PDB file of C-alpha atoms in Angstrom:
ATOM      1  CA  MET Z  33      -6.452 -10.872  15.921  1.00 60.00           C
ATOM      2  CA  THR Z  34      -3.180 -12.537  16.714  1.00 65.00           C
ATOM      3  CA  ASP Z  35      -0.570 -11.704  19.330  1.00 73.00           C
ATOM      4  CA  THR Z  36       2.262 -11.854  16.787  1.00 85.00           C
ATOM      5  CA  CYS Z  37       0.658  -9.799  14.006  1.00 92.00           C
ATOM      6  CA  PRO Z  38       2.275  -6.345  13.776  1.00 91.00           C
ATOM      7  CA  PHE Z  39      -0.966  -4.847  12.406  1.00 94.00           C
ATOM      8  CA  CYS Z  40      -3.449  -6.220  14.936  1.00 93.00           C
ATOM      9  CA  GLN Z  41      -2.459  -3.951  17.805  1.00 88.00           C
ATOM     10  CA  PRO Z  42      -0.385  -1.054  16.473  1.00 88.00           C
ATOM     11  CA  ASP Z  43       0.791   1.599  18.900  1.00 86.00           C
ATOM     12  CA  SER Z  44      -1.443   4.646  18.629  1.00 87.00           C
ATOM     13  CA  GLU Z  45       1.529   6.819  17.601  1.00 88.00           C
ATOM     14  CA  GLN Z  46       2.034   4.558  14.563  1.00 89.00           C
ATOM     15  CA  ILE Z  47      -1.436   5.363  13.214  1.00 93.00           C
ATOM     16  CA  TRP Z  48      -1.398   8.290  10.813  1.00 96.00           C
ATOM     17  CA  PHE Z  49      -5.205   8.433  10.454  1.00 95.00           C
ATOM     18  CA  GLU Z  50      -8.097   6.009  10.732  1.00 93.00           C
ATOM     19  CA  ASP Z  51     -11.797   5.270  10.472  1.00 95.00           C
ATOM     20  CA  GLN Z  52     -14.002   2.504  11.861  1.00 95.00           C
ATOM     21  CA  MET Z  53     -12.940  -0.066   9.215  1.00 96.00           C
ATOM     22  CA  GLY Z  54      -9.203   0.503   9.133  1.00 97.00           C
ATOM     23  CA  PHE Z  55      -6.202   2.719   9.608  1.00 97.00           C
ATOM     24  CA  VAL Z  56      -3.208   4.097   7.734  1.00 98.00           C
ATOM     25  CA  LEU Z  57       0.386   3.643   8.875  1.00 96.00           C
ATOM     26  CA  ARG Z  58       3.650   4.941   7.481  1.00 94.00           C
ATOM     27  CA  ASP Z  59       5.519   1.869   6.227  1.00 91.00           C
ATOM     28  CA  ALA Z  60       8.280   0.813   8.644  1.00 89.00           C
ATOM     29  CA  TYR Z  61      10.475  -0.164   5.650  1.00 90.00           C
ATOM     30  CA  PRO Z  62       9.485   2.454   3.058  1.00 92.00           C
ATOM     31  CA  ILE Z  63      10.244   2.066  -0.618  1.00 90.00           C
ATOM     32  CA  SER Z  64      10.042   5.836  -0.938  1.00 93.00           C
ATOM     33  CA  GLN Z  65       9.412   8.815   1.319  1.00 95.00           C
ATOM     34  CA  GLY Z  66       5.736   8.793   2.304  1.00 96.00           C
ATOM     35  CA  HIS Z  67       5.112   5.071   1.636  1.00 95.00           C
ATOM     36  CA  ALA Z  68       1.945   4.201   3.553  1.00 96.00           C
ATOM     37  CA  LEU Z  69      -0.027   1.061   4.388  1.00 97.00           C
ATOM     38  CA  VAL Z  70      -3.813   0.873   4.570  1.00 98.00           C
ATOM     39  CA  VAL Z  71      -4.780  -1.836   7.059  1.00 97.00           C
ATOM     40  CA  PRO Z  72      -8.173  -3.288   7.976  1.00 97.00           C
ATOM     41  CA  ARG Z  73      -9.024  -3.647  11.650  1.00 95.00           C
ATOM     42  CA  GLN Z  74     -10.262  -7.179  10.952  1.00 95.00           C
ATOM     43  CA  HIS Z  75      -7.459  -9.730  10.832  1.00 96.00           C
ATOM     44  CA  VAL Z  76      -7.576 -11.664   7.575  1.00 96.00           C
ATOM     45  CA  ALA Z  77      -4.596 -12.668   5.490  1.00 96.00           C
ATOM     46  CA  ARG Z  78      -6.025 -11.612   2.134  1.00 96.00           C
ATOM     47  CA  LEU Z  79      -7.753  -8.396   1.168  1.00 96.00           C
ATOM     48  CA  TYR Z  80     -10.389 -10.245  -0.841  1.00 95.00           C
ATOM     49  CA  ASP Z  81     -11.398 -12.320   2.190  1.00 95.00           C
ATOM     50  CA  LEU Z  82     -12.878  -9.147   3.675  1.00 97.00           C
ATOM     51  CA  PRO Z  83     -16.537  -8.214   3.201  1.00 96.00           C
ATOM     52  CA  ALA Z  84     -17.179  -5.948   0.215  1.00 97.00           C
ATOM     53  CA  ASP Z  85     -18.062  -2.954   2.415  1.00 96.00           C
ATOM     54  CA  THR Z  86     -14.747  -3.260   4.273  1.00 97.00           C
ATOM     55  CA  GLN Z  87     -12.830  -3.522   0.994  1.00 97.00           C
ATOM     56  CA  ALA Z  88     -14.596  -0.393  -0.282  1.00 97.00           C
ATOM     57  CA  ALA Z  89     -13.778   1.469   2.934  1.00 97.00           C
ATOM     58  CA  LEU Z  90     -10.104   0.510   2.627  1.00 97.00           C
ATOM     59  CA  TRP Z  91      -9.940   1.806  -0.940  1.00 97.00           C
ATOM     60  CA  GLN Z  92     -11.431   5.073   0.341  1.00 97.00           C
ATOM     61  CA  LEU Z  93      -8.672   5.213   2.960  1.00 98.00           C
ATOM     62  CA  ALA Z  94      -6.115   4.512   0.214  1.00 97.00           C
ATOM     63  CA  SER Z  95      -7.529   7.417  -1.783  1.00 97.00           C
ATOM     64  CA  GLU Z  96      -7.281   9.699   1.240  1.00 98.00           C
ATOM     65  CA  ALA Z  97      -3.725   8.515   1.942  1.00 97.00           C
ATOM     66  CA  ARG Z  98      -2.787   9.283  -1.661  1.00 97.00           C
ATOM     67  CA  ARG Z  99      -4.322  12.764  -1.386  1.00 97.00           C
ATOM     68  CA  ARG Z 100      -2.520  13.518   1.888  1.00 97.00           C
ATOM     69  CA  ILE Z 101       0.827  12.209   0.654  1.00 97.00           C
ATOM     70  CA  ASP Z 102       0.525  14.248  -2.522  1.00 95.00           C
ATOM     71  CA  GLU Z 103      -0.403  17.375  -0.560  1.00 96.00           C
ATOM     72  CA  GLU Z 104       2.572  16.868   1.775  1.00 96.00           C
ATOM     73  CA  LEU Z 105       5.245  15.730  -0.687  1.00 96.00           C
ATOM     74  CA  ARG Z 106       4.046  16.765  -4.172  1.00 97.00           C
ATOM     75  CA  SER Z 107       4.908  13.452  -5.795  1.00 95.00           C
ATOM     76  CA  ASP Z 108       4.764  12.911  -9.561  1.00 96.00           C
ATOM     77  CA  GLY Z 109       2.894   9.588  -9.429  1.00 94.00           C
ATOM     78  CA  PHE Z 110       1.939   6.593  -7.305  1.00 94.00           C
ATOM     79  CA  ASN Z 111       2.094   2.824  -7.251  1.00 93.00           C
ATOM     80  CA  VAL Z 112      -0.859   1.442  -5.312  1.00 95.00           C
ATOM     81  CA  GLY Z 113      -1.098  -2.277  -4.797  1.00 94.00           C
ATOM     82  CA  VAL Z 114      -1.579  -5.433  -2.820  1.00 95.00           C
ATOM     83  CA  ASN Z 115       0.694  -8.428  -2.320  1.00 93.00           C
ATOM     84  CA  ASP Z 116      -1.992 -11.123  -2.135  1.00 94.00           C
ATOM     85  CA  GLY Z 117      -0.466 -14.340  -0.766  1.00 93.00           C
ATOM     86  CA  GLU Z 118       3.059 -15.631  -0.282  1.00 92.00           C
ATOM     87  CA  ALA Z 119       3.528 -16.318  -4.015  1.00 91.00           C
ATOM     88  CA  ALA Z 120       2.856 -12.620  -4.629  1.00 90.00           C
ATOM     89  CA  GLY Z 121       5.442 -11.565  -2.047  1.00 89.00           C
ATOM     90  CA  GLN Z 122       3.177 -10.986   0.964  1.00 92.00           C
ATOM     91  CA  THR Z 123       5.262 -11.252   4.146  1.00 92.00           C
ATOM     92  CA  VAL Z 124       2.828  -9.918   6.765  1.00 93.00           C
ATOM     93  CA  MET Z 125      -0.238 -12.145   6.687  1.00 95.00           C
ATOM     94  CA  HIS Z 126      -2.666  -9.375   7.575  1.00 96.00           C
ATOM     95  CA  ALA Z 127      -4.274  -7.818   4.514  1.00 97.00           C
ATOM     96  CA  HIS Z 128      -3.002  -4.349   3.582  1.00 96.00           C
ATOM     97  CA  ILE Z 129      -2.711  -1.960   0.650  1.00 97.00           C
ATOM     98  CA  HIS Z 130       0.540  -0.181  -0.234  1.00 96.00           C
ATOM     99  CA  VAL Z 131       0.379   3.475  -1.307  1.00 96.00           C
ATOM    100  CA  ILE Z 132       3.814   4.357  -2.688  1.00 94.00           C
ATOM    101  CA  PRO Z 133       4.598   7.859  -3.955  1.00 96.00           C
ATOM    102  CA  ARG Z 134       6.932   8.120  -6.950  1.00 94.00           C
ATOM    103  CA  TRP Z 135       8.982  10.927  -8.473  1.00 95.00           C
ATOM    104  CA  ASN Z 136      10.274  11.531 -11.961  1.00 93.00           C
ATOM    105  CA  GLY Z 137      13.822  10.159 -12.043  1.00 90.00           C
ATOM    106  CA  ASP Z 138      13.560   7.973  -8.908  1.00 89.00           C
ATOM    107  CA  VAL Z 139      14.463   5.032 -11.164  1.00 85.00           C
ATOM    108  CA  ALA Z 140      16.089   5.096 -14.583  1.00 85.00           C
ATOM    109  CA  ASP Z 141      13.045   3.711 -16.428  1.00 82.00           C
ATOM    110  CA  PRO Z 142       9.766   3.372 -14.524  1.00 83.00           C
ATOM    111  CA  ARG Z 143       7.825   1.984 -17.499  1.00 78.00           C
ATOM    112  CA  GLY Z 144       6.100  -1.271 -16.733  1.00 78.00           C
ATOM    113  CA  GLY Z 145       5.403  -0.227 -13.136  1.00 79.00           C
ATOM    114  CA  ILE Z 146       4.066  -3.156 -11.155  1.00 78.00           C
ATOM    115  CA  ARG Z 147       4.719  -5.453 -14.101  1.00 75.00           C
ATOM    116  CA  ARG Z 148       8.339  -5.402 -12.929  1.00 73.00           C
ATOM    117  CA  VAL Z 149       7.537  -7.904 -10.188  1.00 74.00           C
ATOM    118  CA  ILE Z 150       8.448 -10.392 -12.927  1.00 72.00           C
ATOM    119  CA  PRO Z 151      11.226  -8.423 -14.649  1.00 70.00           C
ATOM    120  CA  GLU Z 152      11.308 -10.360 -17.938  1.00 70.00           C
ATOM    121  CA  LYS Z 153       7.564  -9.642 -18.396  1.00 61.00           C
ATOM    122  CA  ALA Z 154       7.775  -5.917 -17.656  1.00 65.00           C
ATOM    123  CA  ARG Z 155       8.750  -4.689 -21.102  1.00 64.00           C
ATOM    124  CA  TYR Z 156       5.623  -5.205 -23.217  1.00 62.00           C
ATOM    125  CA  TRP Z 157       6.100  -2.165 -25.457  1.00 60.00           C
ATOM    126  CA  GLY Z 158       7.801  -2.523 -28.830  1.00 65.00           C
ATOM    127  CA  GLY Z 159      10.893  -1.029 -30.400  1.00 60.00           C
ATOM    128  CA  GLU Z 160      13.927   0.320 -28.626  1.00 56.00           C
TER     129      GLU Z 160
END
């Protein structure tokens, strides 16, 4: 736990739901309506530095977040992912999983999904 980490001591009203291993917050800077973060209670920078049982519990929370978001907003799809380290774009050095609802037409061409983090590598399909 650190005094400067925004995930170590969230205000109780920020927590959407929780269990003993972690909690789910609505993202403060959402990519889309419903964007949520799944956060472990244990402060580690990288998800894969957590014990396997904690990782499994977080993926269960991610699944529940996805279910609740879909029930609430009726999205057409999801991007679920982790920015693991500064080179991967992680800016808050407390492990967390993004659950991002998507809708048909929210971008012109969603193909490639997370591959678009390196735009010139996104288009792996042929033709066109």
